[in-house]
Amino acid sequence: LRGSANSENGYFLKIINGLTIRCLSVIIEGWEIWVDDKPKRYRINAKPVVAPGEEKPKYFWAMKALDRSDNTIKVFVITKQGAINSMEGICEMDGYEDLSAFDIRIVKTGTGKLTRYSAVPLPKEPLAAELVKLSNSYVVNLEALYEGSAEKVMTIVKPAVVVQPAVPVVQQGVTNDCP
């Protein structure tokens, strides 16, 4: 098990077909536009107004996530509405309200303008103790996404201060229900 590279892009997951994640935090939502090849994110109640002809703001979700391809902790920002809608649908299924209780696989179909994304829940299973410990060694400040500060989004906690919870939870008192 290892953490992610300490670089601006190293902490962020790129959406690809077959990406499998486990949500490890509360989900924040908002609006995203790209300015000078960098994302600018706004809180959900502050949708930016853009000039005619400019790219429209995209609705996004962001969360701390476990990338199952290499068991690293990353930030997952998603603007693909099909995948977000699928995750909302999953949250409405009995027993699947908490996105941290199971893995989610992102599925891509089609190409070009016909590309669509969806999310598929995998069988529920508890997160292994070593992965809970790994998750707890990363503090994620998703609010920094609104400030445009990628380097302040995630910090690594020294292992000496990581406390293993008695019950495998990511944040005590917080569920990972859909926004």
Short mmCIF file of C-alpha atoms in Angstrom, two decimals:
data_model
loop_
_atom_site.label_atom_id
_atom_site.label_comp_id
_atom_site.label_asym_id
_atom_site.label_seq_id
_atom_site.Cartn_x
_atom_site.Cartn_y
_atom_site.Cartn_z
CA LEU A 1 0.00 0.00 0.00
CA ARG A 2 1.23 3.46 -0.78
CA GLY A 3 -0.01 7.01 -0.95
CA SER A 4 -0.18 9.18 -4.02
CA ALA A 5 2.63 11.27 -5.45
CA ASN A 6 3.01 14.69 -3.87
CA SER A 7 2.24 16.86 -6.88
CA GLU A 8 -0.66 19.00 -7.96
CA ASN A 9 -2.00 16.37 -10.33
CA GLY A 10 -0.78 13.36 -8.36
CA TYR A 11 -3.59 13.68 -5.86
CA PHE A 12 -6.40 13.83 -8.41
CA LEU A 13 -8.05 10.88 -10.14
CA LYS A 14 -8.63 11.00 -13.86
CA ILE A 15 -11.89 9.46 -15.00
CA ILE A 16 -11.30 6.44 -17.23
CA ASN A 17 -13.38 3.45 -18.24
CA GLY A 18 -13.26 0.83 -15.49
CA LEU A 19 -12.05 3.21 -12.78
CA THR A 20 -12.96 1.64 -9.44
CA ILE A 21 -13.11 3.80 -6.33
CA ARG A 22 -14.33 3.79 -2.73
CA CYS A 23 -15.72 7.06 -1.43
CA LEU A 24 -13.91 7.98 1.80
CA SER A 25 -15.40 11.34 2.75
CA VAL A 26 -18.40 13.56 2.58
CA ILE A 27 -19.16 14.72 -0.95
CA ILE A 28 -19.07 18.39 -1.82
CA GLU A 29 -20.83 19.78 -4.85
CA GLY A 30 -20.57 22.91 -6.88
CA TRP A 31 -19.85 24.42 -10.29
CA GLU A 32 -16.68 24.18 -12.35
CA ILE A 33 -15.38 26.24 -15.26
CA TRP A 34 -11.93 26.19 -16.84
CA VAL A 35 -9.92 29.41 -17.05
CA ASP A 36 -6.42 29.44 -18.57
CA ASP A 37 -6.30 25.62 -18.51
CA LYS A 38 -7.08 25.48 -14.77
CA PRO A 39 -10.33 24.56 -13.05
CA LYS A 40 -12.12 27.25 -11.08
CA ARG A 41 -14.74 25.88 -8.73
CA TYR A 42 -17.66 27.59 -7.07
CA ARG A 43 -19.98 26.59 -4.26
CA ILE A 44 -23.35 25.16 -5.28
CA ASN A 45 -25.18 28.38 -4.35
CA ALA A 46 -22.75 30.57 -6.35
CA LYS A 47 -23.13 29.42 -9.94
CA PRO A 48 -20.94 31.64 -12.10
CA VAL A 49 -22.46 33.69 -14.90
CA VAL A 50 -20.57 33.39 -18.17
CA ALA A 51 -20.73 35.46 -21.32
CA PRO A 52 -22.61 34.11 -24.35
CA GLY A 53 -20.43 31.69 -26.28
CA GLU A 54 -18.27 30.80 -23.26
CA GLU A 55 -18.25 27.32 -21.81
CA LYS A 56 -21.15 26.78 -19.41
CA PRO A 57 -20.34 25.87 -15.80
CA LYS A 58 -20.44 22.13 -15.10
CA TYR A 59 -22.00 20.68 -11.98
CA PHE A 60 -19.44 18.65 -10.01
CA TRP A 61 -19.05 16.33 -7.07
CA ALA A 62 -15.74 15.99 -5.21
CA MET A 63 -14.68 13.45 -2.60
CA LYS A 64 -11.70 11.78 -1.00
CA ALA A 65 -11.47 8.37 -2.68
CA LEU A 66 -9.52 5.15 -2.68
CA ASP A 67 -8.25 4.35 -6.17
CA ARG A 68 -8.61 0.58 -6.32
CA SER A 69 -6.16 0.24 -9.24
CA ASP A 70 -3.24 0.85 -6.88
CA ASN A 71 -4.87 1.40 -3.45
CA THR A 72 -3.86 5.06 -3.25
CA ILE A 73 -5.77 7.90 -1.65
CA LYS A 74 -6.78 10.62 -4.09
CA VAL A 75 -9.32 13.35 -4.69
CA PHE A 76 -12.03 12.45 -7.18
CA VAL A 77 -13.70 15.40 -8.90
CA ILE A 78 -16.38 14.33 -11.33
CA THR A 79 -18.41 16.42 -13.76
CA LYS A 80 -19.79 13.57 -15.88
CA GLN A 81 -23.54 13.88 -15.29
CA GLY A 82 -24.30 10.28 -16.24
CA ALA A 83 -21.96 8.99 -13.54
CA ILE A 84 -23.27 11.49 -10.97
CA ASN A 85 -26.88 10.56 -11.81
CA SER A 86 -26.00 6.86 -11.50
CA MET A 87 -24.44 7.45 -8.07
CA GLU A 88 -27.52 9.36 -6.96
CA GLY A 89 -29.64 6.40 -8.11
CA ILE A 90 -27.41 4.00 -6.20
CA CYS A 91 -27.91 6.09 -3.05
CA GLU A 92 -31.66 5.57 -3.39
CA MET A 93 -31.30 1.77 -3.35
CA ASP A 94 -32.05 0.03 -0.05
CA GLY A 95 -28.81 -0.68 1.78
CA TYR A 96 -26.69 1.46 -0.55
CA GLU A 97 -27.28 4.91 0.92
CA ASP A 98 -23.69 5.17 2.24
CA LEU A 99 -21.20 5.35 -0.63
CA SER A 100 -18.32 4.38 1.69
CA ALA A 101 -19.78 0.88 2.23
CA PHE A 102 -18.92 -0.44 -1.25
CA ASP A 103 -16.76 0.20 -4.30
CA ILE A 104 -18.06 1.98 -7.39
CA ARG A 105 -16.93 1.26 -10.93
CA ILE A 106 -17.14 3.98 -13.59
CA VAL A 107 -18.24 2.65 -16.98
CA LYS A 108 -17.71 4.53 -20.24
CA THR A 109 -19.68 3.71 -23.38
CA GLY A 110 -19.58 5.26 -26.83
CA THR A 111 -17.09 7.67 -28.34
CA GLY A 112 -16.96 11.34 -29.24
CA LYS A 113 -20.23 13.17 -28.70
CA LEU A 114 -21.91 9.83 -27.96
CA THR A 115 -19.66 9.15 -24.94
CA ARG A 116 -21.63 8.37 -21.79
CA TYR A 117 -20.51 7.56 -18.25
CA SER A 118 -22.32 5.63 -15.57
CA ALA A 119 -21.50 4.24 -12.14
CA VAL A 120 -22.07 0.66 -11.03
CA PRO A 121 -22.04 -0.45 -7.37
CA LEU A 122 -19.90 -3.47 -6.54
CA PRO A 123 -20.76 -5.93 -3.77
CA LYS A 124 -20.68 -4.40 -0.31
CA GLU A 125 -17.67 -5.30 1.79
CA PRO A 126 -15.89 -3.65 4.71
CA LEU A 127 -12.75 -1.72 3.98
CA ALA A 128 -9.64 -3.64 5.07
CA ALA A 129 -8.03 -2.33 8.27
CA GLU A 130 -4.80 -1.34 6.49
CA LEU A 131 -6.81 0.71 3.99
CA VAL A 132 -8.68 2.46 6.80
CA LYS A 133 -5.29 3.27 8.35
CA LEU A 134 -4.01 4.53 5.00
CA SER A 135 -7.11 6.69 4.53
CA ASN A 136 -6.74 8.17 7.99
CA SER A 137 -3.15 9.15 7.18
CA TYR A 138 -4.44 11.62 4.57
CA VAL A 139 -6.34 14.73 5.60
CA VAL A 140 -8.43 16.11 2.76
CA ASN A 141 -9.67 19.69 2.73
CA LEU A 142 -12.16 19.65 -0.13
CA GLU A 143 -13.10 23.25 0.66
CA ALA A 144 -9.70 24.25 -0.79
CA LEU A 145 -11.07 23.28 -4.20
CA TYR A 146 -13.30 26.37 -4.04
CA GLU A 147 -10.21 28.49 -3.34
CA GLY A 148 -8.35 27.12 -6.36
CA SER A 149 -5.63 25.78 -4.12
CA ALA A 150 -4.83 22.24 -5.30
CA GLU A 151 -1.76 22.02 -3.07
CA LYS A 152 -3.88 22.65 0.05
CA VAL A 153 -6.43 19.95 -0.75
CA MET A 154 -4.52 17.02 0.72
CA THR A 155 -1.90 16.66 3.41
CA ILE A 156 -0.22 13.58 4.80
CA VAL A 157 -0.46 13.03 8.54
CA LYS A 158 2.61 11.62 10.23
CA PRO A 159 1.90 7.95 11.06
CA ALA A 160 2.64 8.59 14.74
CA VAL A 161 -0.51 10.71 15.04
CA VAL A 162 -2.81 8.42 13.08
CA VAL A 163 -5.35 6.82 15.38
CA GLN A 164 -6.83 3.52 14.24
CA PRO A 165 -10.59 3.67 14.87
CA ALA A 166 -12.27 0.77 16.63
CA VAL A 167 -14.86 0.67 13.86
CA PRO A 168 -13.72 1.16 10.25
CA VAL A 169 -15.09 4.63 9.60
CA VAL A 170 -13.46 7.44 7.73
CA GLN A 171 -14.90 10.40 9.59
CA GLN A 172 -16.73 9.71 12.79
CA GLY A 173 -20.26 11.04 12.81
CA VAL A 174 -20.28 11.65 9.05
CA THR A 175 -21.97 9.46 6.49
CA ASN A 176 -21.15 9.51 2.83
CA ASP A 177 -24.69 9.94 1.64
CA CYS A 178 -25.26 11.63 -1.69
CA PRO A 179 -25.58 15.43 -1.54
#
